[in-house]
Amino acid sequence: MDKIRIRGNRPLSGKIAIGGAKNAALPLMMASLLTDATLTLANIPYLADITTSANLLIQHGVSVKWRGFRAKAGPEGRSVELTADTISSTEAPYDLVRKMRASVLVLGPLLARCREARVSLPGGCAIGTRPVDLHIKGLERLGAEIDLAGGYIQARAPHGLKGAEIVFPQVSVGATENLLMAASLAEGETVLVNAAREPEVVDLANCLVAMGAQIEGIGSDRVKITGVERLHGANHSIIPDRIETGTYLMAAAITGGDVELLNTLYEPIAAVARILEGAGVEVTTTETGIRVRRENGRLLGVDVMTEPFPGFPTDLQAQMMALMATAEGAAMITETIFENRFMHVPELCRMGANINVHGASAMVRGVGQLTGAPVMATDLRASVSLVLAGLAAKGETIINRVYHLDRGYERLEDKLSACGAEIERLGDGSE
Ligand code: UD1
């Protein structure tokens, strides 16, 4: 099993290109099931979750063609062509779904197009129980008959789906995406109330419109979809990854570096940039991207609460905690989206951080300097928070179980090494 070794305490300096957003790419790939024509997605990142999604689609009968990967063109030059002209299976098996929760996003499209679907329940996961009840209740409102049996969601809509008003009791990115896709092919009008407004949801809605869907209120919490009989193909370029962007902003900040992030946008991470500015980090836009700098200034503790977009994203909470562990003063970090998303805390404490968790909040008392240690990655964002801590720490940090990183960060070691980090992957061939 691969490990990452970092010799830290050196500032990052240089440029980092940001890839297409993983969390936009996954639902966009599933949207290919809605049409028999070809959906081409450009700026596709090369990540383990993308391969898992492709394998899932292939077993549903979708033809998947990768373009531009050999040319080493970088994500902008790459695309994937997805053609679901015939759907040979409406079942998403446990073996694939367990690898990636987002597999449940095939449920809405399959049900809308084929009037039936059998999708394995994703089950629990490291960051809490993460149920899919909102997806199921929403699809039932559209007239689907759904049973849970043998660990599977069995859904049928023999007479097709019918538009309805769906009021989400809680904001859910995945449920909003599943319902957007299903409602696009339902009969009549669907209104989603308290819909998620994340940029990835907006990207999906824009692509659906390019495929012929009728959607109003995109980017607001009240979205109206008027179903159409058929959708057609489209060419769509995936938005830049705001979580990868935020992660490298914090990597530069934690090392006291000066980095320009290319191929990305400021607006989706505006809330994060404002928090970082409060912590003494300079974040400015340039003609080609975003520049982040903390050359001499002190890093100050600031309080952070995760919230649905446009608030501070839960997917940057662990990275922010690593940053705050090295600040002057205290920071209260409150996680409101997921229960049990503090698994990085004991690992950061092994590196000298002073963090106490009380329920959904963590009190981080900055210690200035962390020290390298062997640590264990537990999930995608927790893993990268340990990379950030390692970059700032004195001495050597070895991060075990780094396969989590490959689900969300493309060529992480290369991107950081190019900015002066001493980071390398060690394969020891063992489990
Ligand atoms: C997506 C992102 C993930 C991010 C999360 C929140 C993808 C592939 N993943 O996950 O990286 O951390 O949004 O921004 O885009 N919930 C229910 N019932 C449901 C669905 C959700 O109770 O049926 C709860 C969840 O347990 C959680 C909250 O709602 O507490 C938000 O989850 P949700 O927005 O659905 O997250 P995902 O779409 O799974």
GROMACS .gro file of C-alpha atoms and ligand atoms in nm:
model
  470
    1MET     CA    1   0.000   0.000   0.000
    2ASP     CA    2   0.141   0.338  -0.100
    3LYS     CA    3   0.264   0.593   0.151
    4ILE     CA    4   0.359   0.956   0.113
    5ARG     CA    5   0.675   1.097   0.269
    6ILE     CA    6   0.704   1.470   0.325
    7ARG     CA    7   1.000   1.663   0.461
    8GLY     CA    8   0.829   1.982   0.565
    9ASN     CA    9   0.885   2.337   0.682
   10ARG     CA   10   0.958   2.493   0.343
   11PRO     CA   11   0.743   2.757   0.170
   12LEU     CA   12   0.561   2.668  -0.152
   13SER     CA   13   0.629   2.895  -0.445
   14GLY     CA   14   0.513   2.864  -0.806
   15LYS     CA   15   0.203   2.787  -1.009
   16ILE     CA   16  -0.050   2.505  -0.976
   17ALA     CA   17  -0.309   2.414  -1.242
   18ILE     CA   18  -0.648   2.318  -1.104
   19GLY     CA   19  -0.846   2.036  -1.265
   20GLY     CA   20  -1.215   1.990  -1.339
   21ALA     CA   21  -1.441   1.945  -1.035
   22LYS     CA   22  -1.476   1.584  -0.927
   23ASN     CA   23  -1.812   1.648  -0.762
   24ALA     CA   24  -1.946   1.808  -1.079
   25ALA     CA   25  -1.802   1.539  -1.305
   26LEU     CA   26  -1.972   1.250  -1.120
   27PRO     CA   27  -2.337   1.364  -1.162
   28LEU     CA   28  -2.259   1.491  -1.513
   29MET     CA   29  -2.135   1.145  -1.612
   30MET     CA   30  -2.453   0.989  -1.469
   31ALA     CA   31  -2.661   1.238  -1.673
   32SER     CA   32  -2.548   1.053  -1.987
   33LEU     CA   33  -2.803   0.783  -1.893
   34LEU     CA   34  -3.084   1.029  -1.971
   35THR     CA   35  -3.030   1.025  -2.348
   36ASP     CA   36  -2.945   0.786  -2.630
   37ALA     CA   37  -2.723   1.053  -2.788
   38THR     CA   38  -2.361   1.132  -2.698
   39LEU     CA   39  -2.275   1.357  -2.403
   40THR     CA   40  -1.920   1.492  -2.425
   41LEU     CA   41  -1.763   1.624  -2.107
   42ALA     CA   42  -1.443   1.830  -2.136
   43ASN     CA   43  -1.204   1.924  -1.852
   44ILE     CA   44  -1.257   1.580  -1.699
   45PRO     CA   45  -1.019   1.508  -1.410
   46TYR     CA   46  -0.828   1.180  -1.391
   47LEU     CA   47  -0.925   1.035  -1.055
   48ALA     CA   48  -1.020   0.700  -0.904
   49ASP     CA   49  -1.386   0.810  -0.858
   50ILE     CA   50  -1.409   0.900  -1.226
   51THR     CA   51  -1.287   0.552  -1.324
   52THR     CA   52  -1.536   0.395  -1.081
   53SER     CA   53  -1.819   0.600  -1.240
   54ALA     CA   54  -1.708   0.496  -1.588
   55ASN     CA   55  -1.709   0.129  -1.483
   56LEU     CA   56  -2.055   0.169  -1.338
   57LEU     CA   57  -2.182   0.329  -1.660
   58ILE     CA   58  -2.015   0.061  -1.874
   59GLN     CA   59  -2.200  -0.213  -1.688
   60HIS     CA   60  -2.528  -0.024  -1.754
   61GLY     CA   61  -2.438  -0.049  -2.125
   62VAL     CA   62  -2.296   0.300  -2.180
   63SER     CA   63  -2.011   0.336  -2.429
   64VAL     CA   64  -1.727   0.537  -2.270
   65LYS     CA   65  -1.454   0.690  -2.487
   66TRP     CA   66  -1.164   0.884  -2.338
   67ARG     CA   67  -1.004   1.156  -2.554
   68GLY     CA   68  -0.677   1.345  -2.512
   69PHE     CA   69  -0.537   1.139  -2.224
   70ARG     CA   70  -0.226   1.020  -2.409
   71ALA     CA   71  -0.131   1.373  -2.510
   72LYS     CA   72  -0.059   1.471  -2.148
   73ALA     CA   73  -0.251   1.783  -2.234
   74GLY     CA   74  -0.380   1.833  -1.881
   75PRO     CA   75  -0.747   1.823  -1.793
   76GLU     CA   76  -0.849   2.110  -2.025
   77GLY     CA   77  -0.739   1.907  -2.327
   78ARG     CA   78  -0.919   1.594  -2.216
   79SER     CA   79  -1.273   1.478  -2.257
   80VAL     CA   80  -1.493   1.176  -2.218
   81GLU     CA   81  -1.769   1.079  -2.462
   82LEU     CA   82  -2.058   0.891  -2.309
   83THR     CA   83  -2.325   0.726  -2.525
   84ALA     CA   84  -2.612   0.541  -2.362
   85ASP     CA   85  -2.792   0.439  -2.684
   86THR     CA   86  -2.910   0.120  -2.521
   87ILE     CA   87  -2.923   0.052  -2.149
   88SER     CA   88  -2.847  -0.315  -2.100
   89SER     CA   89  -2.885  -0.326  -1.722
   90THR     CA   90  -3.075  -0.107  -1.478
   91GLU     CA   91  -2.895  -0.256  -1.178
   92ALA     CA   92  -2.610  -0.082  -0.993
   93PRO     CA   93  -2.438  -0.364  -0.803
   94TYR     CA   94  -2.303  -0.349  -0.449
   95ASP     CA   95  -1.943  -0.405  -0.561
   96LEU     CA   96  -1.934  -0.073  -0.747
   97VAL     CA   97  -2.168   0.132  -0.525
   98ARG     CA   98  -1.971   0.048  -0.210
   99LYS     CA   99  -1.661   0.204  -0.365
  100MET     CA  100  -1.834   0.536  -0.418
  101ARG     CA  101  -2.152   0.673  -0.264
  102ALA     CA  102  -2.218   0.900  -0.561
  103SER     CA  103  -2.317   0.584  -0.755
  104VAL     CA  104  -2.665   0.640  -0.612
  105LEU     CA  105  -2.694   0.922  -0.869
  106VAL     CA  106  -2.780   0.663  -1.136
  107LEU     CA  107  -3.114   0.606  -0.960
  108GLY     CA  108  -3.296   0.919  -1.088
  109PRO     CA  109  -3.179   0.895  -1.450
  110LEU     CA  110  -3.245   0.517  -1.481
  111LEU     CA  111  -3.589   0.550  -1.328
  112ALA     CA  112  -3.679   0.842  -1.555
  113ARG     CA  113  -3.557   0.678  -1.875
  114CYS     CA  114  -3.616   0.304  -1.816
  115ARG     CA  115  -3.897   0.330  -1.558
  116GLU     CA  116  -3.708   0.095  -1.325
  117ALA     CA  117  -3.381   0.073  -1.136
  118ARG     CA  118  -3.221  -0.148  -0.876
  119VAL     CA  119  -2.939   0.028  -0.694
  120SER     CA  120  -2.742  -0.105  -0.400
  121LEU     CA  121  -2.774   0.099  -0.082
  122PRO     CA  122  -2.443   0.277  -0.031
  123GLY     CA  123  -2.436   0.193   0.340
  124GLY     CA  124  -2.251   0.383   0.610
  125CYS     CA  125  -1.923   0.556   0.554
  126ALA     CA  126  -1.636   0.700   0.749
  127ILE     CA  127  -1.789   1.047   0.787
  128GLY     CA  128  -2.121   0.946   0.938
  129THR     CA  129  -2.427   0.742   0.849
  130ARG     CA  130  -2.509   0.944   0.532
  131PRO     CA  131  -2.857   0.814   0.452
  132VAL     CA  132  -3.027   0.842   0.110
  133ASP     CA  133  -3.380   0.894   0.242
  134LEU     CA  134  -3.413   1.236   0.077
  135HIS     CA  135  -3.336   1.085  -0.266
  136ILE     CA  136  -3.594   0.812  -0.210
  137LYS     CA  137  -3.870   1.036  -0.071
  138GLY     CA  138  -3.820   1.283  -0.355
  139LEU     CA  139  -3.850   1.014  -0.622
  140GLU     CA  140  -4.160   0.876  -0.447
  141ARG     CA  141  -4.314   1.225  -0.471
  142LEU     CA  142  -4.261   1.192  -0.848
  143GLY     CA  143  -4.467   0.873  -0.839
  144ALA     CA  144  -4.199   0.605  -0.810
  145GLU     CA  145  -4.275   0.289  -0.612
  146ILE     CA  146  -3.971   0.211  -0.401
  147ASP     CA  147  -3.890  -0.089  -0.182
  148LEU     CA  148  -3.577  -0.159   0.014
  149ALA     CA  149  -3.489  -0.526   0.004
  150GLY     CA  150  -3.171  -0.729   0.030
  151GLY     CA  151  -2.959  -0.415   0.063
  152TYR     CA  152  -3.099  -0.272  -0.262
  153ILE     CA  153  -3.324   0.020  -0.353
  154GLN     CA  154  -3.581  -0.129  -0.593
  155ALA     CA  155  -3.762   0.144  -0.779
  156ARG     CA  156  -4.035   0.128  -1.043
  157ALA     CA  157  -4.241   0.385  -1.225
  158PRO     CA  158  -4.448   0.174  -1.467
  159HIS     CA  159  -4.642   0.476  -1.596
  160GLY     CA  160  -4.345   0.713  -1.593
  161LEU     CA  161  -4.260   0.986  -1.342
  162LYS     CA  162  -4.496   1.281  -1.283
  163GLY     CA  163  -4.389   1.629  -1.175
  164ALA     CA  164  -4.459   1.739  -0.816
  165GLU     CA  165  -4.346   1.988  -0.553
  166ILE     CA  166  -4.065   1.853  -0.337
  167VAL     CA  167  -3.971   2.038  -0.021
  168PHE     CA  168  -3.637   1.918   0.111
  169PRO     CA  169  -3.629   1.929   0.492
  170GLN     CA  170  -3.251   1.966   0.472
  171VAL     CA  171  -3.018   2.081   0.195
  172SER     CA  172  -2.876   1.782   0.007
  173VAL     CA  173  -2.644   1.812  -0.291
  174GLY     CA  174  -2.693   1.454  -0.408
  175ALA     CA  175  -3.073   1.447  -0.362
  176THR     CA  176  -3.107   1.777  -0.552
  177GLU     CA  177  -2.896   1.632  -0.836
  178ASN     CA  178  -3.091   1.304  -0.852
  179LEU     CA  179  -3.423   1.492  -0.859
  180LEU     CA  180  -3.303   1.744  -1.119
  181MET     CA  181  -3.213   1.457  -1.352
  182ALA     CA  182  -3.530   1.257  -1.287
  183ALA     CA  183  -3.761   1.559  -1.321
  184SER     CA  184  -3.606   1.657  -1.654
  185LEU     CA  185  -3.778   1.356  -1.814
  186ALA     CA  186  -4.089   1.350  -1.590
  187GLU     CA  187  -4.431   1.452  -1.717
  188GLY     CA  188  -4.523   1.808  -1.615
  189GLU     CA  189  -4.374   2.050  -1.369
  190THR     CA  190  -4.152   1.978  -1.069
  191VAL     CA  191  -4.053   2.239  -0.813
  192LEU     CA  192  -3.759   2.172  -0.580
  193VAL     CA  193  -3.781   2.381  -0.265
  194ASN     CA  194  -3.476   2.424  -0.038
  195ALA     CA  195  -3.262   2.288  -0.323
  196ALA     CA  196  -2.883   2.279  -0.292
  197ARG     CA  197  -2.712   2.576  -0.464
  198GLU     CA  198  -2.359   2.433  -0.484
  199PRO     CA  199  -2.170   2.526  -0.803
  200GLU     CA  200  -2.161   2.155  -0.893
  201VAL     CA  201  -2.544   2.144  -0.886
  202VAL     CA  202  -2.551   2.455  -1.107
  203ASP     CA  203  -2.305   2.291  -1.349
  204LEU     CA  204  -2.530   1.985  -1.376
  205ALA     CA  205  -2.839   2.202  -1.434
  206ASN     CA  206  -2.659   2.402  -1.706
  207CYS     CA  207  -2.555   2.080  -1.880
  208LEU     CA  208  -2.911   1.944  -1.860
  209VAL     CA  209  -3.035   2.266  -2.023
  210ALA     CA  210  -2.776   2.216  -2.299
  211MET     CA  211  -2.926   1.867  -2.341
  212GLY     CA  212  -3.273   2.016  -2.389
  213ALA     CA  213  -3.408   2.025  -2.033
  214GLN     CA  214  -3.630   2.314  -1.922
  215ILE     CA  215  -3.507   2.445  -1.588
  216GLU     CA  216  -3.573   2.781  -1.420
  217GLY     CA  217  -3.419   2.923  -1.105
  218ILE     CA  218  -3.079   2.761  -1.156
  219GLY     CA  219  -2.848   2.860  -0.869
  220SER     CA  220  -3.137   2.950  -0.636
  221ASP     CA  221  -3.295   2.735  -0.366
  222ARG     CA  222  -3.621   2.708  -0.565
  223VAL     CA  223  -3.578   2.534  -0.897
  224LYS     CA  224  -3.859   2.465  -1.145
  225ILE     CA  225  -3.820   2.185  -1.399
  226THR     CA  226  -4.068   2.132  -1.680
  227GLY     CA  227  -4.027   1.777  -1.802
  228VAL     CA  228  -3.958   1.706  -2.169
  229GLU     CA  229  -4.010   1.382  -2.361
  230ARG     CA  230  -3.649   1.339  -2.473
  231LEU     CA  231  -3.311   1.488  -2.406
  232HIS     CA  232  -3.037   1.511  -2.667
  233GLY     CA  233  -2.658   1.508  -2.662
  234ALA     CA  234  -2.439   1.804  -2.568
  235ASN     CA  235  -2.080   1.922  -2.530
  236HIS     CA  236  -2.012   2.053  -2.182
  237SER     CA  237  -1.696   2.171  -2.008
  238ILE     CA  238  -1.676   2.083  -1.637
  239ILE     CA  239  -1.622   2.374  -1.392
  240PRO     CA  240  -1.289   2.402  -1.205
  241ASP     CA  241  -1.263   2.214  -0.876
  242ARG     CA  242  -1.327   2.465  -0.595
  243ILE     CA  243  -1.222   2.213  -0.328
  244GLU     CA  244  -0.889   2.144  -0.498
  245THR     CA  245  -0.852   2.523  -0.531
  246GLY     CA  246  -0.925   2.580  -0.162
  247THR     CA  247  -0.689   2.299  -0.062
  248TYR     CA  248  -0.395   2.455  -0.248
  249LEU     CA  249  -0.484   2.801  -0.114
  250MET     CA  250  -0.442   2.655   0.232
  251ALA     CA  251  -0.127   2.465   0.135
  252ALA     CA  252   0.035   2.791   0.030
  253ALA     CA  253  -0.094   2.965   0.344
  254ILE     CA  254   0.024   2.698   0.588
  255THR     CA  255   0.379   2.703   0.447
  256GLY     CA  256   0.401   3.084   0.430
  257GLY     CA  257   0.431   3.059   0.053
  258ASP     CA  258   0.336   3.246  -0.262
  259VAL     CA  259   0.144   3.046  -0.522
  260GLU     CA  260  -0.071   3.123  -0.824
  261LEU     CA  261  -0.355   2.883  -0.898
  262LEU     CA  262  -0.439   2.857  -1.268
  263ASN     CA  263  -0.754   2.743  -1.457
  264THR     CA  264  -0.979   2.824  -1.163
  265LEU     CA  265  -1.235   3.078  -1.044
  266TYR     CA  266  -1.250   3.306  -0.741
  267GLU     CA  267  -1.629   3.338  -0.696
  268PRO     CA  268  -1.697   2.977  -0.587
  269ILE     CA  269  -1.437   3.005  -0.311
  270ALA     CA  270  -1.513   3.366  -0.210
  271ALA     CA  271  -1.634   3.260   0.138
  272VAL     CA  272  -1.313   3.063   0.191
  273ALA     CA  273  -1.095   3.350   0.067
  274ARG     CA  274  -1.265   3.592   0.310
  275ILE     CA  275  -1.197   3.358   0.603
  276LEU     CA  276  -0.834   3.319   0.495
  277GLU     CA  277  -0.796   3.696   0.470
  278GLY     CA  278  -0.924   3.720   0.828
  279ALA     CA  279  -0.648   3.475   0.921
  280GLY     CA  280  -0.381   3.699   0.767
  281VAL     CA  281  -0.350   3.538   0.424
  282GLU     CA  282  -0.353   3.751   0.109
  283VAL     CA  283  -0.581   3.614  -0.166
  284THR     CA  284  -0.608   3.815  -0.487
  285THR     CA  285  -0.731   3.749  -0.838
  286THR     CA  286  -0.486   3.770  -1.127
  287GLU     CA  287  -0.543   3.768  -1.503
  288THR     CA  288  -0.480   3.396  -1.510
  289GLY     CA  289  -0.618   3.278  -1.177
  290ILE     CA  290  -0.584   3.333  -0.803
  291ARG     CA  291  -0.273   3.434  -0.611
  292VAL     CA  292  -0.229   3.336  -0.248
  293ARG     CA  293   0.051   3.473  -0.031
  294ARG     CA  294   0.160   3.474   0.329
  295GLU     CA  295   0.523   3.566   0.319
  296ASN     CA  296   0.596   3.732   0.649
  297GLY     CA  297   0.263   3.782   0.811
  298ARG     CA  298   0.140   3.590   1.112
  299LEU     CA  299  -0.137   3.337   1.078
  300LEU     CA  300  -0.423   3.419   1.315
  301GLY     CA  301  -0.689   3.190   1.458
  302VAL     CA  302  -1.038   3.248   1.311
  303ASP     CA  303  -1.365   3.069   1.382
  304VAL     CA  304  -1.523   2.869   1.103
  305MET     CA  305  -1.859   2.699   1.062
  306THR     CA  306  -1.933   2.469   0.769
  307GLU     CA  307  -2.255   2.540   0.583
  308PRO     CA  308  -2.424   2.463   0.251
  309PHE     CA  309  -2.307   2.686  -0.036
  310PRO     CA  310  -2.241   2.981  -0.036
  311GLY     CA  311  -2.106   2.911   0.316
  312PHE     CA  312  -1.774   2.752   0.408
  313PRO     CA  313  -1.766   2.398   0.255
  314THR     CA  314  -1.743   2.091   0.475
  315ASP     CA  315  -1.498   1.947   0.220
  316LEU     CA  316  -1.241   2.211   0.330
  317GLN     CA  317  -1.299   2.177   0.704
  318ALA     CA  318  -1.013   1.931   0.769
  319GLN     CA  319  -0.766   2.140   0.567
  320MET     CA  320  -0.873   2.455   0.755
  321MET     CA  321  -0.816   2.274   1.082
  322ALA     CA  322  -0.458   2.187   0.984
  323LEU     CA  323  -0.404   2.555   0.902
  324MET     CA  324  -0.551   2.673   1.230
  325ALA     CA  325  -0.336   2.423   1.421
  326THR     CA  326  -0.035   2.635   1.323
  327ALA     CA  327  -0.194   2.977   1.388
  328GLU     CA  328  -0.152   3.221   1.675
  329GLY     CA  329  -0.450   3.210   1.905
  330ALA     CA  330  -0.753   2.985   1.904
  331ALA     CA  331  -1.007   2.885   1.641
  332MET     CA  332  -1.344   2.720   1.694
  333ILE     CA  333  -1.429   2.495   1.400
  334THR     CA  334  -1.790   2.378   1.384
  335GLU     CA  335  -1.908   2.105   1.148
  336THR     CA  336  -2.279   2.134   1.071
  337ILE     CA  337  -2.310   1.910   0.764
  338PHE     CA  338  -2.173   1.571   0.867
  339GLU     CA  339  -2.156   1.401   1.205
  340ASN     CA  340  -1.824   1.237   1.285
  341ARG     CA  341  -1.614   1.437   1.040
  342PHE     CA  342  -1.326   1.494   1.282
  343MET     CA  343  -1.123   1.176   1.222
  344HIS     CA  344  -0.824   1.388   1.128
  345VAL     CA  345  -0.811   1.534   1.481
  346PRO     CA  346  -0.618   1.252   1.655
  347GLU     CA  347  -0.375   1.235   1.361
  348LEU     CA  348  -0.312   1.612   1.369
  349CYS     CA  349  -0.260   1.583   1.746
  350ARG     CA  350   0.011   1.320   1.678
  351MET     CA  351   0.190   1.598   1.491
  352GLY     CA  352   0.174   1.829   1.792
  353ALA     CA  353  -0.160   2.004   1.731
  354ASN     CA  354  -0.369   2.106   2.031
  355ILE     CA  355  -0.732   2.027   1.945
  356ASN     CA  356  -1.026   1.936   2.167
  357VAL     CA  357  -1.353   1.816   2.021
  358HIS     CA  358  -1.683   1.898   2.195
  359GLY     CA  359  -1.974   1.755   1.997
  360ALA     CA  360  -1.988   1.923   1.656
  361SER     CA  361  -1.717   2.178   1.743
  362ALA     CA  362  -1.342   2.152   1.771
  363MET     CA  363  -1.141   2.403   1.972
  364VAL     CA  364  -0.806   2.443   1.798
  365ARG     CA  365  -0.537   2.618   2.001
  366GLY     CA  366  -0.263   2.716   1.759
  367VAL     CA  367   0.082   2.581   1.840
  368GLY     CA  368   0.286   2.769   1.578
  369GLN     CA  369   0.501   2.477   1.465
  370LEU     CA  370   0.391   2.118   1.404
  371THR     CA  371   0.634   1.827   1.404
  372GLY     CA  372   0.651   1.540   1.154
  373ALA     CA  373   0.514   1.199   1.254
  374PRO     CA  374   0.378   0.879   1.101
  375VAL     CA  375   0.002   0.928   1.050
  376MET     CA  376  -0.290   0.745   0.892
  377ALA     CA  377  -0.526   0.878   0.625
  378THR     CA  378  -0.894   0.803   0.697
  379ASP     CA  379  -1.092   0.970   0.420
  380LEU     CA  380  -1.032   1.192   0.121
  381ARG     CA  381  -1.029   1.536   0.283
  382ALA     CA  382  -0.884   1.415   0.613
  383SER     CA  383  -0.590   1.270   0.417
  384VAL     CA  384  -0.511   1.593   0.243
  385SER     CA  385  -0.525   1.783   0.574
  386LEU     CA  386  -0.239   1.558   0.689
  387VAL     CA  387  -0.047   1.645   0.372
  388LEU     CA  388  -0.089   2.016   0.455
  389ALA     CA  389   0.021   1.958   0.814
  390GLY     CA  390   0.322   1.762   0.684
  391LEU     CA  391   0.421   2.045   0.449
  392ALA     CA  392   0.432   2.286   0.743
  393ALA     CA  393   0.582   2.049   1.002
  394LYS     CA  394   0.945   2.026   1.104
  395GLY     CA  395   1.097   1.692   1.010
  396GLU     CA  396   0.951   1.394   0.831
  397THR     CA  397   0.587   1.294   0.801
  398ILE     CA  398   0.482   0.957   0.662
  399ILE     CA  399   0.117   0.932   0.560
  400ASN     CA  400  -0.020   0.581   0.533
  401ARG     CA  401  -0.325   0.465   0.331
  402VAL     CA  402  -0.296   0.738   0.070
  403TYR     CA  403  -0.531   0.565  -0.174
  404HIS     CA  404  -0.798   0.799  -0.034
  405LEU     CA  405  -0.610   1.092  -0.190
  406ASP     CA  406  -0.629   0.942  -0.538
  407ARG     CA  407  -1.008   0.965  -0.522
  408GLY     CA  408  -0.995   1.344  -0.528
  409TYR     CA  409  -0.651   1.488  -0.603
  410GLU     CA  410  -0.484   1.439  -0.938
  411ARG     CA  411  -0.101   1.432  -0.936
  412LEU     CA  412  -0.089   1.589  -0.590
  413GLU     CA  413   0.280   1.509  -0.532
  414ASP     CA  414   0.382   1.647  -0.875
  415LYS     CA  415   0.187   1.968  -0.826
  416LEU     CA  416   0.338   2.028  -0.481
  417SER     CA  417   0.694   1.924  -0.579
  418ALA     CA  418   0.684   2.170  -0.868
  419CYS     CA  419   0.633   2.442  -0.604
  420GLY     CA  420   0.934   2.331  -0.398
  421ALA     CA  421   0.777   2.079  -0.160
  422GLU     CA  422   0.980   1.773  -0.068
  423ILE     CA  423   0.711   1.511  -0.112
  424GLU     CA  424   0.724   1.164  -0.262
  425ARG     CA  425   0.514   0.854  -0.290
  426LEU     CA  426   0.664   0.534  -0.156
  427GLY     CA  427   0.513   0.206  -0.273
  428ASP     CA  428   0.596  -0.080  -0.038
  429GLY     CA  429   0.392  -0.338  -0.226
  430SER     CA  430   0.212  -0.457   0.086
  431GLU     CA  431  -0.159  -0.444   0.172
  432UD1     C1  432  -2.186   1.593  -0.161
  432UD1     C2  433  -2.040   1.588  -0.198
  432UD1     C3  434  -1.954   1.583  -0.074
  432UD1     C4  435  -1.988   1.700   0.017
  432UD1     C5  436  -2.138   1.706   0.045
  432UD1     C6  437  -2.180   1.830   0.122
  432UD1     C7  438  -2.044   1.473  -0.410
  432UD1     C8  439  -2.011   1.351  -0.487
  432UD1     N1  440  -2.017   1.470  -0.280
  432UD1     O1  441  -2.216   1.473  -0.090
  432UD1     O2  442  -1.817   1.588  -0.112
  432UD1     O3  443  -1.919   1.686   0.141
  432UD1     O4  444  -2.210   1.706  -0.080
  432UD1     O5  445  -2.141   1.945   0.056
  432UD1     O6  446  -2.090   1.572  -0.465
  432UD1     N2  447  -2.861   1.355   0.399
  432UD1     C9  448  -2.969   1.288   0.451
  432UD1     N3  449  -3.046   1.214   0.366
  432UD1    C10  450  -3.020   1.206   0.232
  432UD1    C11  451  -2.911   1.277   0.180
  432UD1    C12  452  -2.833   1.352   0.265
  432UD1     O7  453  -2.994   1.293   0.571
  432UD1     O8  454  -3.095   1.138   0.160
  432UD1    C13  455  -2.775   1.436   0.490
  432UD1    C14  456  -2.631   1.385   0.493
  432UD1     O9  457  -2.615   1.278   0.584
  432UD1    C15  458  -2.557   1.510   0.534
  432UD1    C16  459  -2.637   1.622   0.466
  432UD1    O10  460  -2.764   1.566   0.437
  432UD1    O11  461  -2.565   1.526   0.673
  432UD1    C17  462  -2.575   1.674   0.337
  432UD1    O12  463  -2.545   1.567   0.252
  432UD1     P1  464  -2.545   1.581   0.094
  432UD1    O13  465  -2.545   1.725   0.058
  432UD1    O14  466  -2.652   1.496   0.038
  432UD1    O15  467  -2.404   1.520   0.057
  432UD1     P2  468  -2.367   1.428  -0.067
  432UD1    O16  469  -2.448   1.467  -0.186
  432UD1    O17  470  -2.363   1.286  -0.025
   0.00000   0.00000   0.00000
